[in-house]
Amino acid sequence: MKKGFTLVEIMIVVAIIALLAAIAIPNLLRQRITANESAAQATLRTISTAFETYAASNNGQYPTNVATQLVSVTPPYLNENYFTKCVVATPCHGYVYNAGTPAVEGYTITAKPTSCTTSGTKSFTVTTGGVLSTDGTCSAAS
């Protein structure tokens, strides 16, 4: 008598594995989106802290050029220029950061996901004074 598995037994095992994968994969994707959103908020707080620290050292005037006033100084206020590093082609944790045109009077920085279904479900904004907010909707970066 030959030992081995029948085709029906193998098909049952494959069906069970497929069912487990169908349950696990959406949960993993949701966890990744949550992690991306947390990373985006933390990055915005880091950028905001750099802006606020610069202003505290410069008579209340905020930087107008991130590269020269925050990153290229010794010691740097900000270790990385997230505005040139985290772009649509190479997002950071699925998010792209935009400072618009920083002014001496203040700043508004946004973090937008590259995809509203796989990167994140919310866009975030931090404004002068370190006020972090979200409107609860997603507008993907383009």
Tab-separated table of N, CA and C in Angstrom:
chain	number	residue	atom	x	y	z
A	1	MET	N	0.832	-1.170	0.000
A	1	MET	CA	0.000	0.000	0.000
A	1	MET	C	0.889	1.249	0.000
A	2	LYS	N	0.565	2.214	-0.881
A	2	LYS	CA	1.336	3.454	-0.994
A	2	LYS	C	0.890	4.456	0.053
A	3	LYS	N	1.889	5.169	0.610
A	3	LYS	CA	1.579	6.193	1.592
A	3	LYS	C	1.623	7.560	0.902
A	4	GLY	N	0.759	8.474	1.320
A	4	GLY	CA	0.737	9.815	0.742
A	4	GLY	C	-0.614	10.456	0.987
A	5	PHE	N	-0.761	11.642	0.462
A	5	PHE	CA	-2.005	12.387	0.615
A	5	PHE	C	-2.822	12.291	-0.658
A	6	THR	N	-4.100	12.259	-0.482
A	6	THR	CA	-4.980	12.244	-1.652
A	6	THR	C	-5.175	13.675	-2.132
A	7	LEU	N	-5.674	13.815	-3.330
A	7	LEU	CA	-5.918	15.134	-3.901
A	7	LEU	C	-6.937	15.913	-3.066
A	8	VAL	N	-7.919	15.232	-2.549
A	8	VAL	CA	-8.950	15.892	-1.733
A	8	VAL	C	-8.339	16.447	-0.452
A	9	GLU	N	-7.465	15.712	0.186
A	9	GLU	CA	-6.821	16.178	1.405
A	9	GLU	C	-5.956	17.422	1.141
A	10	ILE	N	-5.228	17.389	0.054
A	10	ILE	CA	-4.394	18.537	-0.299
A	10	ILE	C	-5.271	19.751	-0.596
A	11	MET	N	-6.381	19.563	-1.297
A	11	MET	CA	-7.294	20.664	-1.621
A	11	MET	C	-7.893	21.261	-0.346
A	12	ILE	N	-8.202	20.445	0.640
A	12	ILE	CA	-8.745	20.944	1.905
A	12	ILE	C	-7.709	21.795	2.632
A	13	VAL	N	-6.465	21.354	2.663
A	13	VAL	CA	-5.392	22.107	3.303
A	13	VAL	C	-5.183	23.455	2.596
A	14	VAL	N	-5.177	23.455	1.267
A	14	VAL	CA	-5.019	24.693	0.504
A	14	VAL	C	-6.183	25.635	0.780
A	15	ALA	N	-7.402	25.122	0.872
A	15	ALA	CA	-8.569	25.956	1.153
A	15	ALA	C	-8.476	26.577	2.550
A	16	ILE	N	-8.005	25.821	3.526
A	16	ILE	CA	-7.848	26.345	4.891
A	16	ILE	C	-6.796	27.451	4.914
A	17	ILE	N	-5.677	27.234	4.220
A	17	ILE	CA	-4.627	28.257	4.167
A	17	ILE	C	-5.151	29.523	3.485
A	18	ALA	N	-5.905	29.372	2.415
A	18	ALA	CA	-6.470	30.532	1.714
A	18	ALA	C	-7.444	31.284	2.614
A	19	LEU	N	-8.235	30.572	3.391
A	19	LEU	CA	-9.174	31.216	4.310
A	19	LEU	C	-8.437	31.999	5.387
A	20	LEU	N	-7.393	31.431	5.950
A	20	LEU	CA	-6.599	32.126	6.960
A	20	LEU	C	-5.932	33.370	6.373
A	21	ALA	N	-5.432	33.272	5.155
A	21	ALA	CA	-4.807	34.424	4.500
A	21	ALA	C	-5.833	35.522	4.245
A	22	ALA	N	-7.039	35.151	3.854
A	22	ALA	CA	-8.095	36.134	3.595
A	22	ALA	C	-8.485	36.877	4.866
A	23	ILE	N	-8.345	36.236	5.997
A	23	ILE	CA	-8.652	36.881	7.275
A	23	ILE	C	-7.474	37.740	7.738
A	24	ALA	N	-6.245	37.266	7.570
A	24	ALA	CA	-5.071	37.938	8.127
A	24	ALA	C	-4.606	39.145	7.312
A	25	ILE	N	-4.645	39.080	5.996
A	25	ILE	CA	-4.075	40.138	5.162
A	25	ILE	C	-4.756	41.494	5.378
A	26	PRO	N	-6.080	41.595	5.403
A	26	PRO	CA	-6.682	42.918	5.652
A	26	PRO	C	-6.283	43.507	7.014
A	27	ASN	N	-6.145	42.652	8.027
A	27	ASN	CA	-5.712	43.137	9.345
A	27	ASN	C	-4.287	43.679	9.290
A	28	LEU	N	-3.416	43.019	8.541
A	28	LEU	CA	-2.041	43.491	8.406
A	28	LEU	C	-2.000	44.826	7.668
A	29	LEU	N	-2.815	44.979	6.638
A	29	LEU	CA	-2.861	46.240	5.900
A	29	LEU	C	-3.363	47.377	6.791
A	30	ARG	N	-4.383	47.110	7.602
A	30	ARG	CA	-4.892	48.134	8.513
A	30	ARG	C	-3.826	48.551	9.524
A	31	GLN	N	-3.066	47.588	10.016
A	31	GLN	CA	-2.004	47.903	10.980
A	31	GLN	C	-0.911	48.740	10.325
A	32	ARG	N	-0.605	48.445	9.056
A	32	ARG	CA	0.406	49.221	8.344
A	32	ARG	C	-0.063	50.661	8.140
A	33	ILE	N	-1.328	50.847	7.799
A	33	ILE	CA	-1.882	52.188	7.630
A	33	ILE	C	-1.819	52.952	8.952
A	34	THR	N	-2.178	52.295	10.048
A	34	THR	CA	-2.119	52.927	11.368
A	34	THR	C	-0.685	53.332	11.710
A	35	ALA	N	0.270	52.468	11.409
A	35	ALA	CA	1.681	52.775	11.671
A	35	ALA	C	2.143	53.955	10.821
A	36	ASN	N	1.733	53.992	9.551
A	36	ASN	CA	2.100	55.109	8.677
A	36	ASN	C	1.543	56.424	9.209
A	37	GLU	N	0.295	56.408	9.651
A	37	GLU	CA	-0.325	57.624	10.178
A	37	GLU	C	0.385	58.097	11.449
A	38	SER	N	0.756	57.171	12.315
A	38	SER	CA	1.488	57.536	13.537
A	38	SER	C	2.856	58.118	13.194
A	39	ALA	N	3.527	57.534	12.213
A	39	ALA	CA	4.835	58.039	11.789
A	39	ALA	C	4.703	59.440	11.190
A	40	ALA	N	3.644	59.683	10.428
A	40	ALA	CA	3.426	61.008	9.833
A	40	ALA	C	3.202	62.052	10.924
A	41	GLN	N	2.418	61.716	11.921
A	41	GLN	CA	2.179	62.652	13.022
A	41	GLN	C	3.471	62.936	13.785
A	42	ALA	N	4.256	61.903	14.024
A	42	ALA	CA	5.529	62.087	14.743
A	42	ALA	C	6.488	62.951	13.928
A	43	THR	N	6.520	62.749	12.616
A	43	THR	CA	7.392	63.553	11.759
A	43	THR	C	6.947	65.010	11.763
A	44	LEU	N	5.636	65.242	11.705
A	44	LEU	CA	5.140	66.623	11.762
A	44	LEU	C	5.511	67.282	13.091
A	45	ARG	N	5.438	66.542	14.165
A	45	ARG	CA	5.822	67.099	15.469
A	45	ARG	C	7.316	67.443	15.498
A	46	THR	N	8.130	66.587	14.887
A	46	THR	CA	9.571	66.835	14.813
A	46	THR	C	9.857	68.097	14.012
A	47	ILE	N	9.206	68.230	12.866
A	47	ILE	CA	9.400	69.415	12.028
A	47	ILE	C	8.929	70.666	12.765
A	48	SER	N	7.776	70.573	13.409
A	48	SER	CA	7.236	71.710	14.151
A	48	SER	C	8.167	72.118	15.284
A	49	THR	N	8.720	71.150	15.986
A	49	THR	CA	9.662	71.444	17.065
A	49	THR	C	10.884	72.180	16.526
A	50	ALA	N	11.367	71.777	15.350
A	50	ALA	CA	12.507	72.460	14.741
A	50	ALA	C	12.155	73.914	14.414
A	51	PHE	N	10.972	74.137	13.838
A	51	PHE	CA	10.534	75.498	13.522
A	51	PHE	C	10.411	76.340	14.791
A	52	GLU	N	9.792	75.778	15.820
A	52	GLU	CA	9.576	76.519	17.062
A	52	GLU	C	10.895	76.806	17.784
A	53	THR	N	11.816	75.862	17.778
A	53	THR	CA	13.115	76.065	18.409
A	53	THR	C	13.895	77.148	17.672
A	54	TYR	N	13.834	77.118	16.346
A	54	TYR	CA	14.488	78.158	15.552
A	54	TYR	C	13.913	79.526	15.914
A	55	ALA	N	12.592	79.627	15.986
A	55	ALA	CA	11.947	80.904	16.307
A	55	ALA	C	12.345	81.389	17.701
A	56	ALA	N	12.438	80.475	18.641
A	56	ALA	CA	12.826	80.851	20.001
A	56	ALA	C	14.246	81.412	20.037
A	57	SER	N	15.100	80.938	19.134
A	57	SER	CA	16.485	81.401	19.081
A	57	SER	C	16.676	82.631	18.203
A	58	ASN	N	15.643	83.011	17.442
A	58	ASN	CA	15.772	84.097	16.469
A	58	ASN	C	14.687	85.159	16.633
A	59	ASN	N	14.464	85.591	17.863
A	59	ASN	CA	13.533	86.691	18.166
A	59	ASN	C	12.130	86.467	17.615
A	60	GLY	N	11.663	85.233	17.640
A	60	GLY	CA	10.297	84.940	17.214
A	60	GLY	C	10.096	84.846	15.716
A	61	GLN	N	11.162	84.915	14.941
A	61	GLN	CA	11.048	84.802	13.490
A	61	GLN	C	11.274	83.364	13.063
A	62	TYR	N	10.352	82.847	12.261
A	62	TYR	CA	10.432	81.465	11.793
A	62	TYR	C	11.314	81.376	10.552
A	63	PRO	N	11.897	80.212	10.293
A	63	PRO	CA	12.765	80.078	9.116
A	63	PRO	C	11.958	80.150	7.817
A	64	THR	N	12.589	80.700	6.794
A	64	THR	CA	11.949	80.768	5.475
A	64	THR	C	12.583	79.791	4.496
A	65	ASN	N	13.729	79.210	4.868
A	65	ASN	CA	14.405	78.239	4.015
A	65	ASN	C	14.851	77.067	4.887
A	66	VAL	N	14.169	75.945	4.744
A	66	VAL	CA	14.441	74.774	5.585
A	66	VAL	C	15.858	74.269	5.398
A	67	ALA	N	16.316	74.185	4.145
A	67	ALA	CA	17.637	73.617	3.867
A	67	ALA	C	18.754	74.423	4.515
A	68	THR	N	18.715	75.740	4.388
A	68	THR	CA	19.827	76.544	4.898
A	68	THR	C	19.678	76.944	6.362
A	69	GLN	N	18.444	77.086	6.847
A	69	GLN	CA	18.265	77.577	8.209
A	69	GLN	C	18.002	76.493	9.249
A	70	LEU	N	17.548	75.327	8.818
A	70	LEU	CA	17.252	74.262	9.783
A	70	LEU	C	18.170	73.047	9.649
A	71	VAL	N	18.531	72.693	8.428
A	71	VAL	CA	19.275	71.450	8.197
A	71	VAL	C	20.781	71.675	8.116
A	72	SER	N	21.223	72.720	7.419
A	72	SER	CA	22.650	72.917	7.137
A	72	SER	C	23.408	73.675	8.215
A	73	VAL	N	22.771	73.977	9.327
A	73	VAL	CA	23.459	74.698	10.398
A	73	VAL	C	24.078	73.710	11.384
A	74	THR	N	24.984	74.201	12.219
A	74	THR	CA	25.622	73.342	13.211
A	74	THR	C	25.334	73.899	14.589
A	75	PRO	N	24.733	73.154	15.466
A	75	PRO	CA	24.056	71.876	15.229
A	75	PRO	C	22.735	72.106	14.493
A	76	PRO	N	22.291	71.112	13.745
A	76	PRO	CA	21.057	71.288	12.963
A	76	PRO	C	19.806	71.271	13.851
A	77	TYR	N	18.835	72.066	13.466
A	77	TYR	CA	17.538	72.033	14.141
A	77	TYR	C	16.758	70.800	13.683
A	78	LEU	N	17.026	70.389	12.446
A	78	LEU	CA	16.325	69.269	11.819
A	78	LEU	C	17.374	68.422	11.115
A	79	ASN	N	17.411	67.122	11.398
A	79	ASN	CA	18.446	66.253	10.827
A	79	ASN	C	18.234	65.947	9.352
A	80	GLU	N	16.990	65.962	8.887
A	80	GLU	CA	16.697	65.654	7.492
A	80	GLU	C	15.757	66.697	6.921
A	81	ASN	N	15.881	66.939	5.627
A	81	ASN	CA	14.945	67.829	4.954
A	81	ASN	C	13.814	66.962	4.398
A	82	TYR	N	12.756	66.811	5.165
A	82	TYR	CA	11.653	65.945	4.789
A	82	TYR	C	10.926	66.436	3.537
A	83	PHE	N	11.085	67.709	3.225
A	83	PHE	CA	10.373	68.278	2.084
A	83	PHE	C	11.020	67.903	0.759
A	84	THR	N	12.303	67.594	0.771
A	84	THR	CA	12.962	67.126	-0.452
A	84	THR	C	13.185	65.612	-0.425
A	85	LYS	N	13.214	65.030	0.753
A	85	LYS	CA	13.424	63.578	0.878
A	85	LYS	C	12.133	62.795	0.648
A	86	CYS	N	11.038	63.256	1.221
A	86	CYS	CA	9.762	62.531	1.178
A	86	CYS	C	8.865	63.118	0.095
A	87	VAL	N	9.109	62.696	-1.121
A	87	VAL	CA	8.325	63.159	-2.264
A	87	VAL	C	7.498	61.998	-2.799
A	88	VAL	N	6.637	62.257	-3.766
A	88	VAL	CA	5.729	61.223	-4.278
A	88	VAL	C	6.507	60.007	-4.766
A	89	ALA	N	7.630	60.221	-5.419
A	89	ALA	CA	8.418	59.093	-5.941
A	89	ALA	C	9.041	58.259	-4.821
A	90	THR	N	9.395	58.900	-3.710
A	90	THR	CA	10.002	58.189	-2.573
A	90	THR	C	9.393	58.691	-1.272
A	91	PRO	N	8.150	58.305	-0.982
A	91	PRO	CA	7.506	58.789	0.247
A	91	PRO	C	8.148	58.185	1.494
A	92	CYS	N	7.983	58.866	2.609
A	92	CYS	CA	8.456	58.362	3.898
A	92	CYS	C	7.264	57.759	4.630
A	93	HIS	N	7.293	56.466	4.822
A	93	HIS	CA	6.193	55.735	5.461
A	93	HIS	C	4.859	56.034	4.762
A	94	GLY	N	4.908	56.167	3.448
A	94	GLY	CA	3.681	56.382	2.675
A	94	GLY	C	3.173	57.807	2.670
A	95	TYR	N	3.912	58.754	3.248
A	95	TYR	CA	3.469	60.146	3.320
A	95	TYR	C	4.457	61.092	2.651
A	96	VAL	N	3.905	62.198	2.135
A	96	VAL	CA	4.667	63.269	1.509
A	96	VAL	C	4.432	64.537	2.326
A	97	TYR	N	5.492	65.314	2.554
A	97	TYR	CA	5.403	66.518	3.389
A	97	TYR	C	5.583	67.765	2.537
A	98	ASN	N	4.817	68.801	2.867
A	98	ASN	CA	4.872	70.048	2.112
A	98	ASN	C	4.788	71.215	3.088
A	99	ALA	N	5.730	72.146	2.963
A	99	ALA	CA	5.742	73.323	3.832
A	99	ALA	C	5.178	74.544	3.121
A	100	GLY	N	4.772	74.380	1.871
A	100	GLY	CA	4.303	75.545	1.139
A	100	GLY	C	5.424	76.562	1.073
A	101	THR	N	5.128	77.792	1.406
A	101	THR	CA	6.144	78.844	1.471
A	101	THR	C	6.220	79.338	2.913
A	102	PRO	N	7.187	78.817	3.683
A	102	PRO	CA	7.296	79.262	5.080
A	102	PRO	C	7.548	80.773	5.138
A	103	ALA	N	6.964	81.426	6.106
A	103	ALA	CA	7.131	82.870	6.282
A	103	ALA	C	7.724	83.158	7.649
A	104	VAL	N	8.274	84.335	7.801
A	104	VAL	CA	8.865	84.761	9.069
A	104	VAL	C	7.818	84.753	10.167
A	105	GLU	N	6.542	84.992	9.811
A	105	GLU	CA	5.466	85.077	10.800
A	105	GLU	C	4.940	83.718	11.259
A	106	GLY	N	5.153	82.666	10.468
A	106	GLY	CA	4.631	81.359	10.858
A	106	GLY	C	4.723	80.340	9.732
A	107	TYR	N	4.115	79.193	9.955
A	107	TYR	CA	4.219	78.096	9.002
A	107	TYR	C	2.953	77.249	9.022
A	108	THR	N	2.736	76.540	7.939
A	108	THR	CA	1.707	75.514	7.830
A	108	THR	C	2.330	74.368	7.050
A	109	ILE	N	2.385	73.199	7.666
A	109	ILE	CA	3.011	72.039	7.047
A	109	ILE	C	1.979	70.926	6.943
A	110	THR	N	1.914	70.301	5.781
A	110	THR	CA	0.949	69.220	5.575
A	110	THR	C	1.670	67.898	5.333
A	111	ALA	N	0.978	66.834	5.704
A	111	ALA	CA	1.428	65.477	5.421
A	111	ALA	C	0.260	64.773	4.730
A	112	LYS	N	0.512	64.331	3.491
A	112	LYS	CA	-0.541	63.651	2.727
A	112	LYS	C	-0.063	62.264	2.320
A	113	PRO	N	-0.958	61.269	2.409
A	113	PRO	CA	-0.574	59.922	1.986
A	113	PRO	C	-0.474	59.853	0.463
A	114	THR	N	0.354	58.944	-0.020
A	114	THR	CA	0.467	58.775	-1.468
A	114	THR	C	-0.722	57.994	-2.014
A	115	SER	N	-1.369	57.217	-1.174
A	115	SER	CA	-2.559	56.459	-1.571
A	115	SER	C	-3.511	56.403	-0.377
A	116	CYS	N	-4.763	56.717	-0.633
A	116	CYS	CA	-5.742	56.723	0.464
A	116	CYS	C	-6.198	55.316	0.856
A	117	THR	N	-5.784	54.320	0.117
A	117	THR	CA	-6.198	52.953	0.441
A	117	THR	C	-5.069	52.109	1.015
A	118	THR	N	-3.814	52.421	0.676
A	118	THR	CA	-2.719	51.585	1.165
A	118	THR	C	-1.716	52.313	2.033
A	119	SER	N	-1.620	53.645	1.946
A	119	SER	CA	-0.628	54.398	2.725
A	119	SER	C	-1.201	54.984	4.004
A	120	GLY	N	-2.371	55.592	3.900
A	120	GLY	CA	-2.992	56.231	5.045
A	120	GLY	C	-4.391	56.687	4.679
A	121	THR	N	-5.218	56.909	5.679
A	121	THR	CA	-6.603	57.317	5.419
A	121	THR	C	-6.864	58.752	5.829
A	122	LYS	N	-5.830	59.454	6.344
A	122	LYS	CA	-5.999	60.828	6.811
A	122	LYS	C	-4.837	61.690	6.344
A	123	SER	N	-5.128	62.958	6.120
A	123	SER	CA	-4.097	63.963	5.881
A	123	SER	C	-3.950	64.765	7.170
A	124	PHE	N	-2.735	65.209	7.461
A	124	PHE	CA	-2.469	65.939	8.693
A	124	PHE	C	-1.865	67.300	8.397
A	125	THR	N	-2.085	68.241	9.307
A	125	THR	CA	-1.537	69.591	9.189
A	125	THR	C	-1.019	70.035	10.546
A	126	VAL	N	0.130	70.697	10.547
A	126	VAL	CA	0.648	71.327	11.758
A	126	VAL	C	0.886	72.794	11.416
A	127	THR	N	0.466	73.659	12.320
A	127	THR	CA	0.587	75.096	12.090
A	127	THR	C	1.404	75.750	13.200
A	128	THR	N	1.638	77.027	13.039
A	128	THR	CA	2.427	77.799	13.991
A	128	THR	C	1.968	77.524	15.424
A	129	GLY	N	2.917	77.284	16.284
A	129	GLY	CA	2.613	76.961	17.675
A	129	GLY	C	2.554	75.468	17.915
A	130	GLY	N	2.749	74.665	16.859
A	130	GLY	CA	2.742	73.217	17.005
A	130	GLY	C	1.365	72.604	17.079
A	131	VAL	N	0.363	73.254	16.481
A	131	VAL	CA	-1.012	72.752	16.527
A	131	VAL	C	-1.185	71.703	15.429
A	132	LEU	N	-1.334	70.451	15.828
A	132	LEU	CA	-1.494	69.334	14.898
A	132	LEU	C	-2.968	69.044	14.728
A	133	SER	N	-3.416	68.911	13.479
A	133	SER	CA	-4.839	68.638	13.237
A	133	SER	C	-5.008	67.752	12.010
A	134	THR	N	-6.189	67.179	11.917
A	134	THR	CA	-6.597	66.419	10.749
A	134	THR	C	-8.054	66.708	10.501
A	135	ASP	N	-8.441	66.670	9.242
A	135	ASP	CA	-9.851	66.876	8.942
A	135	ASP	C	-10.587	65.539	8.830
A	136	GLY	N	-9.851	64.461	9.053
A	136	GLY	CA	-10.480	63.137	9.041
A	136	GLY	C	-10.700	62.574	7.653
A	137	THR	N	-10.330	63.321	6.619
A	137	THR	CA	-10.478	62.812	5.263
A	137	THR	C	-9.114	62.645	4.639
A	138	CYS	N	-9.124	61.988	3.516
A	138	CYS	CA	-7.859	61.720	2.825
A	138	CYS	C	-7.852	62.455	1.493
A	139	SER	N	-6.785	63.183	1.265
A	139	SER	CA	-6.527	63.730	-0.064
A	139	SER	C	-5.117	63.311	-0.411
A	140	ALA	N	-5.008	62.396	-1.343
A	140	ALA	CA	-3.705	61.810	-1.678
A	140	ALA	C	-2.807	62.835	-2.332
A	141	ALA	N	-1.518	62.699	-2.049
A	141	ALA	CA	-0.516	63.574	-2.670
A	141	ALA	C	-0.387	63.210	-4.133
A	142	SER	N	-0.164	64.218	-4.943
A	142	SER	CA	0.018	63.947	-6.369
A	142	SER	C	1.267	64.610	-6.891
